[in-house]
Coordinates of C-alpha atoms in Angstrom, one line a residue:
M20 CA 29.2 -8.3 -26.5
A21 CA 29.2 -7.8 -22.7
A22 CA 31.0 -4.5 -23.2
E23 CA 28.4 -3.3 -25.7
T24 CA 25.6 -4.2 -23.3
A25 CA 27.3 -2.4 -20.5
V26 CA 27.8 0.7 -22.7
E27 CA 24.1 0.6 -23.8
G28 CA 22.9 0.2 -20.2
A29 CA 25.0 3.2 -19.1
A30 CA 23.6 5.2 -22.0
H31 CA 20.1 4.5 -20.9
A32 CA 20.8 5.0 -17.2
P33 CA 18.9 8.0 -15.8
T34 CA 20.8 11.1 -14.6
A35 CA 20.7 12.3 -11.0
S36 CA 17.9 14.8 -11.8
E37 CA 15.9 12.3 -13.8
Y38 CA 16.2 9.8 -11.0
I39 CA 14.9 12.2 -8.4
V40 CA 12.1 13.6 -10.6
H41 CA 11.0 10.0 -11.3
H42 CA 10.9 9.1 -7.6
L43 CA 9.1 12.3 -6.7
G44 CA 6.3 11.6 -9.2
H45 CA 2.9 10.3 -8.2
L46 CA 0.8 7.4 -9.6
S47 CA -2.2 9.5 -10.6
T48 CA -5.4 9.1 -12.4
Q49 CA -4.0 11.0 -15.3
H50 CA -0.8 12.8 -16.4
Q51 CA -0.6 16.1 -14.4
E52 CA -0.1 19.0 -16.7
K53 CA -1.7 21.7 -14.6
I54 CA -0.4 23.1 -11.3
I55 CA -3.9 22.9 -9.9
D56 CA -6.4 20.3 -11.1
F57 CA -8.9 18.9 -8.7
S58 CA -9.9 16.1 -11.1
I59 CA -6.5 14.4 -10.5
I60 CA -6.2 11.9 -7.7
N61 CA -2.8 10.6 -6.4
L62 CA -3.7 6.9 -6.1
D63 CA -0.4 6.1 -4.3
T64 CA -1.2 8.6 -1.6
V65 CA -4.8 7.4 -1.2
F66 CA -3.6 3.7 -1.1
W67 CA -0.9 4.1 1.5
S68 CA -3.0 6.5 3.7
V69 CA -5.9 4.1 3.8
L70 CA -3.6 1.1 4.4
M71 CA -1.8 2.8 7.3
G72 CA -5.2 3.8 8.7
V73 CA -6.3 0.1 8.6
V74 CA -3.0 -1.0 10.1
G75 CA -3.3 1.5 12.9
L76 CA -6.9 0.6 13.6
T77 CA -6.0 -3.1 13.6
F78 CA -3.2 -2.4 16.0
M79 CA -5.4 -0.6 18.5
V80 CA -8.2 -3.2 18.3
V81 CA -5.7 -6.0 19.0
A82 CA -4.3 -4.0 21.9
A83 CA -7.8 -3.4 23.3
H84 CA -8.7 -7.1 23.1
R85 CA -5.4 -8.2 24.7
A86 CA -5.8 -5.7 27.6
T87 CA -5.9 -7.3 31.1
S88 CA -6.4 -6.0 34.5
G89 CA -3.4 -7.8 35.9
V90 CA 0.3 -7.0 35.4
P91 CA 0.6 -5.8 31.8
G92 CA 3.0 -7.2 29.3
R93 CA 5.4 -5.1 27.2
F94 CA 2.9 -4.6 24.4
Q95 CA 0.1 -3.6 26.7
A96 CA 2.4 -1.4 28.8
F97 CA 3.6 0.4 25.6
I98 CA 0.0 1.0 24.4
E99 CA -1.1 2.2 27.9
M100 CA 1.9 4.6 27.9
V101 CA 0.9 6.1 24.6
V102 CA -2.8 6.3 25.5
E103 CA -2.0 8.0 28.8
M104 CA 0.3 10.5 27.2
V105 CA -2.3 11.5 24.6
N106 CA -5.1 11.7 27.2
D107 CA -2.9 13.9 29.5
Q108 CA -2.3 16.3 26.6
A109 CA -6.0 16.4 25.8
K110 CA -6.9 17.0 29.4
N111 CA -4.5 19.9 29.7
I112 CA -5.7 21.6 26.5
I113 CA -9.4 20.7 26.2
H114 CA -11.6 22.0 29.1
G115 CA -14.8 20.2 28.4
D116 CA -16.1 16.9 27.1
R117 CA -13.2 14.8 25.7
T118 CA -15.2 11.7 24.8
F119 CA -14.5 12.2 21.1
I120 CA -11.5 14.5 21.1
A121 CA -9.1 12.3 23.1
P122 CA -9.6 9.2 20.8
L123 CA -9.3 11.5 17.8
A124 CA -5.9 12.8 19.0
L125 CA -4.8 9.2 19.6
T126 CA -5.9 8.3 16.1
V127 CA -4.2 11.3 14.5
F128 CA -0.9 10.5 16.4
V129 CA -0.8 6.8 15.4
W130 CA -2.0 7.4 11.8
V131 CA 0.5 10.2 11.1
F132 CA 3.3 8.2 12.8
L133 CA 2.6 5.2 10.6
M134 CA 2.5 7.2 7.4
N135 CA 5.7 9.0 8.3
S136 CA 7.4 5.7 9.1
L137 CA 7.0 4.6 5.5
D138 CA 9.9 6.8 4.8
F139 CA 12.2 4.1 6.2
L140 CA 11.4 1.7 3.3
P141 CA 14.1 1.6 0.7
V142 CA 13.6 4.3 -1.9
D143 CA 14.1 1.8 -4.8
L144 CA 12.1 -1.0 -3.4
F145 CA 8.9 -0.6 -5.5
S146 CA 10.9 0.6 -8.5
G147 CA 12.7 -2.7 -8.5
I148 CA 9.5 -4.6 -8.1
F149 CA 7.8 -2.8 -11.0
R150 CA 10.9 -3.3 -13.1
L151 CA 10.5 -7.0 -12.8
F152 CA 7.2 -6.7 -14.6
D153 CA 8.7 -4.3 -17.2
M154 CA 6.8 -1.4 -15.6
E155 CA 8.2 2.0 -14.7
P156 CA 5.3 4.0 -13.2
H157 CA 5.7 7.0 -10.9
F158 CA 5.0 5.7 -7.4
R159 CA 5.6 7.4 -4.0
I160 CA 5.2 5.7 -0.7
V161 CA 5.0 8.4 1.9
P162 CA 1.6 10.0 2.0
T163 CA 2.7 12.8 4.3
A164 CA 5.3 13.9 1.7
D165 CA 2.4 14.7 -0.6
L166 CA 1.0 18.2 0.0
N167 CA -2.5 17.0 -1.1
G168 CA -2.5 14.4 1.8
T169 CA -1.3 16.8 4.5
L170 CA -3.6 19.6 3.4
G171 CA -6.5 17.1 3.3
M172 CA -5.9 16.2 6.9
S173 CA -5.5 19.9 7.9
I174 CA -8.8 20.7 6.2
G175 CA -10.4 17.9 8.3
V176 CA -9.0 19.7 11.4
L177 CA -10.5 23.0 10.1
A178 CA -13.9 21.3 9.8
L179 CA -13.6 20.2 13.4
M180 CA -12.6 23.7 14.5
L181 CA -15.7 25.1 12.8
Y182 CA -17.9 22.4 14.2
Y183 CA -16.8 22.9 17.8
N184 CA -17.1 26.7 17.5
V185 CA -20.7 26.3 16.5
K186 CA -21.4 23.5 19.0
I187 CA -19.8 25.3 22.0
K188 CA -20.9 28.9 21.3
G189 CA -24.0 28.3 19.2
L190 CA -24.3 29.5 15.6
G191 CA -25.3 33.1 16.7
G192 CA -22.4 33.2 19.2
F193 CA -19.9 32.1 16.6
I194 CA -21.1 34.6 14.0
H195 CA -21.0 37.3 16.6
E196 CA -17.4 36.4 17.5
L197 CA -16.4 36.5 13.8
F198 CA -17.6 40.0 13.4
C199 CA -17.0 41.4 16.9
A200 CA -13.6 39.9 18.0
P201 CA -10.9 40.8 18.6
F202 CA -11.2 44.6 18.1
G203 CA -14.8 45.2 19.4
A204 CA -18.4 45.3 18.4
H205 CA -18.5 48.7 16.7
P206 CA -20.1 48.3 13.2
A207 CA -17.0 50.0 11.6
L208 CA -14.9 47.1 12.9
W209 CA -17.0 44.3 11.6
I210 CA -15.2 43.9 8.3
P211 CA -11.7 44.1 9.8
N212 CA -12.7 41.6 12.5
L213 CA -14.2 39.2 9.9
G214 CA -11.1 39.5 7.7
L215 CA -8.7 38.8 10.5
N216 CA -10.7 35.8 11.7
I217 CA -10.8 34.4 8.2
I218 CA -7.0 34.9 7.8
E219 CA -6.5 33.1 11.2
F220 CA -8.5 30.0 10.1
V221 CA -6.7 29.9 6.8
A222 CA -3.3 30.4 8.3
K223 CA -3.9 27.6 10.9
T224 CA -5.0 25.2 8.2
V225 CA -2.3 25.9 5.7
S226 CA 0.5 26.0 8.3
L227 CA -0.6 22.7 9.8
G228 CA -0.5 20.9 6.5
M229 CA 2.6 22.7 5.2
R230 CA 4.7 22.0 8.3
L231 CA 4.2 18.2 8.1
F232 CA 4.6 18.2 4.3
G233 CA 7.8 20.2 4.4
N234 CA 9.6 18.1 7.0
M235 CA 8.6 14.8 5.4
Y236 CA 9.3 16.0 1.8
A237 CA 12.8 17.1 2.9
G238 CA 13.4 13.8 4.6
E239 CA 12.4 11.9 1.5
L240 CA 14.6 14.1 -0.7
V241 CA 17.6 13.4 1.6
F242 CA 17.1 9.7 1.3
L243 CA 17.0 10.0 -2.5
L244 CA 20.3 12.0 -2.5
I245 CA 21.9 9.4 -0.3
A246 CA 20.7 6.7 -2.6
L247 CA 22.5 8.4 -5.5
L248 CA 25.9 7.7 -3.7
G249 CA 25.5 4.1 -4.6
S250 CA 25.2 4.9 -8.3
T251 CA 28.9 5.6 -8.5
A252 CA 29.5 1.9 -8.6
T253 CA 32.6 2.2 -6.4
W254 CA 33.4 0.8 -3.0
W255 CA 33.6 4.2 -1.4
G256 CA 30.3 5.3 -2.9
F257 CA 28.6 2.2 -1.5
G258 CA 30.3 2.7 1.9
M259 CA 29.2 6.3 2.1
Q260 CA 25.7 5.3 1.1
V261 CA 25.5 2.8 4.0
I262 CA 27.0 5.2 6.5
A263 CA 25.1 8.3 5.5
G264 CA 21.9 6.3 5.1
S265 CA 22.2 4.7 8.6
V266 CA 23.0 8.1 10.2
W267 CA 20.1 9.9 8.5
A268 CA 17.7 7.0 9.3
I269 CA 18.6 7.2 13.0
F270 CA 18.1 11.0 13.0
H271 CA 14.9 10.6 11.0
I272 CA 13.3 8.5 13.7
L273 CA 13.2 11.6 15.8
I274 CA 11.6 13.6 12.9
V275 CA 9.0 11.0 12.2
L276 CA 7.9 10.8 15.8
L277 CA 8.2 14.5 16.5
Q278 CA 6.1 15.5 13.4
A279 CA 3.3 13.1 14.4
F280 CA 3.4 14.5 18.0
I281 CA 3.3 18.1 16.7
F282 CA 0.4 17.4 14.3
M283 CA -1.5 15.8 17.2
M284 CA -0.8 18.7 19.6
L285 CA -1.7 21.4 17.1
T286 CA -5.0 19.5 16.4
L287 CA -5.7 19.6 20.1
V288 CA -4.7 23.3 20.4
Y289 CA -6.9 24.4 17.5
I290 CA -9.9 22.4 18.7
G291 CA -9.2 23.7 22.3
Q292 CA -9.3 27.3 21.0
A293 CA -12.7 26.6 19.5
H294 CA -13.9 25.9 23.1
E295 CA -12.8 29.4 24.2
G296 CA -13.8 32.9 23.2
H297 CA -11.7 35.8 22.3

């Protein structure tokens, strides 16, 4: 009887490709059949993005309330180090009022870092929890491994770029720059100038979102491939899973931190370019 159960379980066990496809699926408002369908919302991405935003906000509020003018503790010293690092970068890039931009950069850095850090949770954690309730939904944890999430953030940066272009240069100055830079103000060059500027804005937005997505998606895929080593049900498979998983997790710490820093820096750079003319 036990042998029959084992054989039946093995027969229903997913293949490597089925396992990866299942773990890369999203918990959405409906089954996604089209490549592009703006009526579909990835609920897991929204949930974890909002949750990490709340966690980051709570973290910074607690740090602000615990701040003292005396000798700082380890927690306060760490927060002050991060705040000073972000403020120095903003000061070097933004030549103007940084009342909103510096806190924005800090928020972006902390938020993206927390979302990236979700990649360290075990890949089968929530699958195992859902299985206890006889549920097998698609569910992804890392919001930055979803192109919808990263492009959403990059579109937010695009909105800020356009806002500061109009705020700093005025609506007329911004329109003049769109049609007259970088080749010149001759009427024959208006269309090429406008086309090049539109391409520049689109390229910045797409590359900003794609860079973060590509790195985090690749990291998530590597964790899934490492998890497959344990499916061999042998001592060496389990041992290789532990060793490879530990090595990749240590290396991934650098990727998680670096990608948050790069996203923050590019946000500052793009907003800083809006303060300057061609």
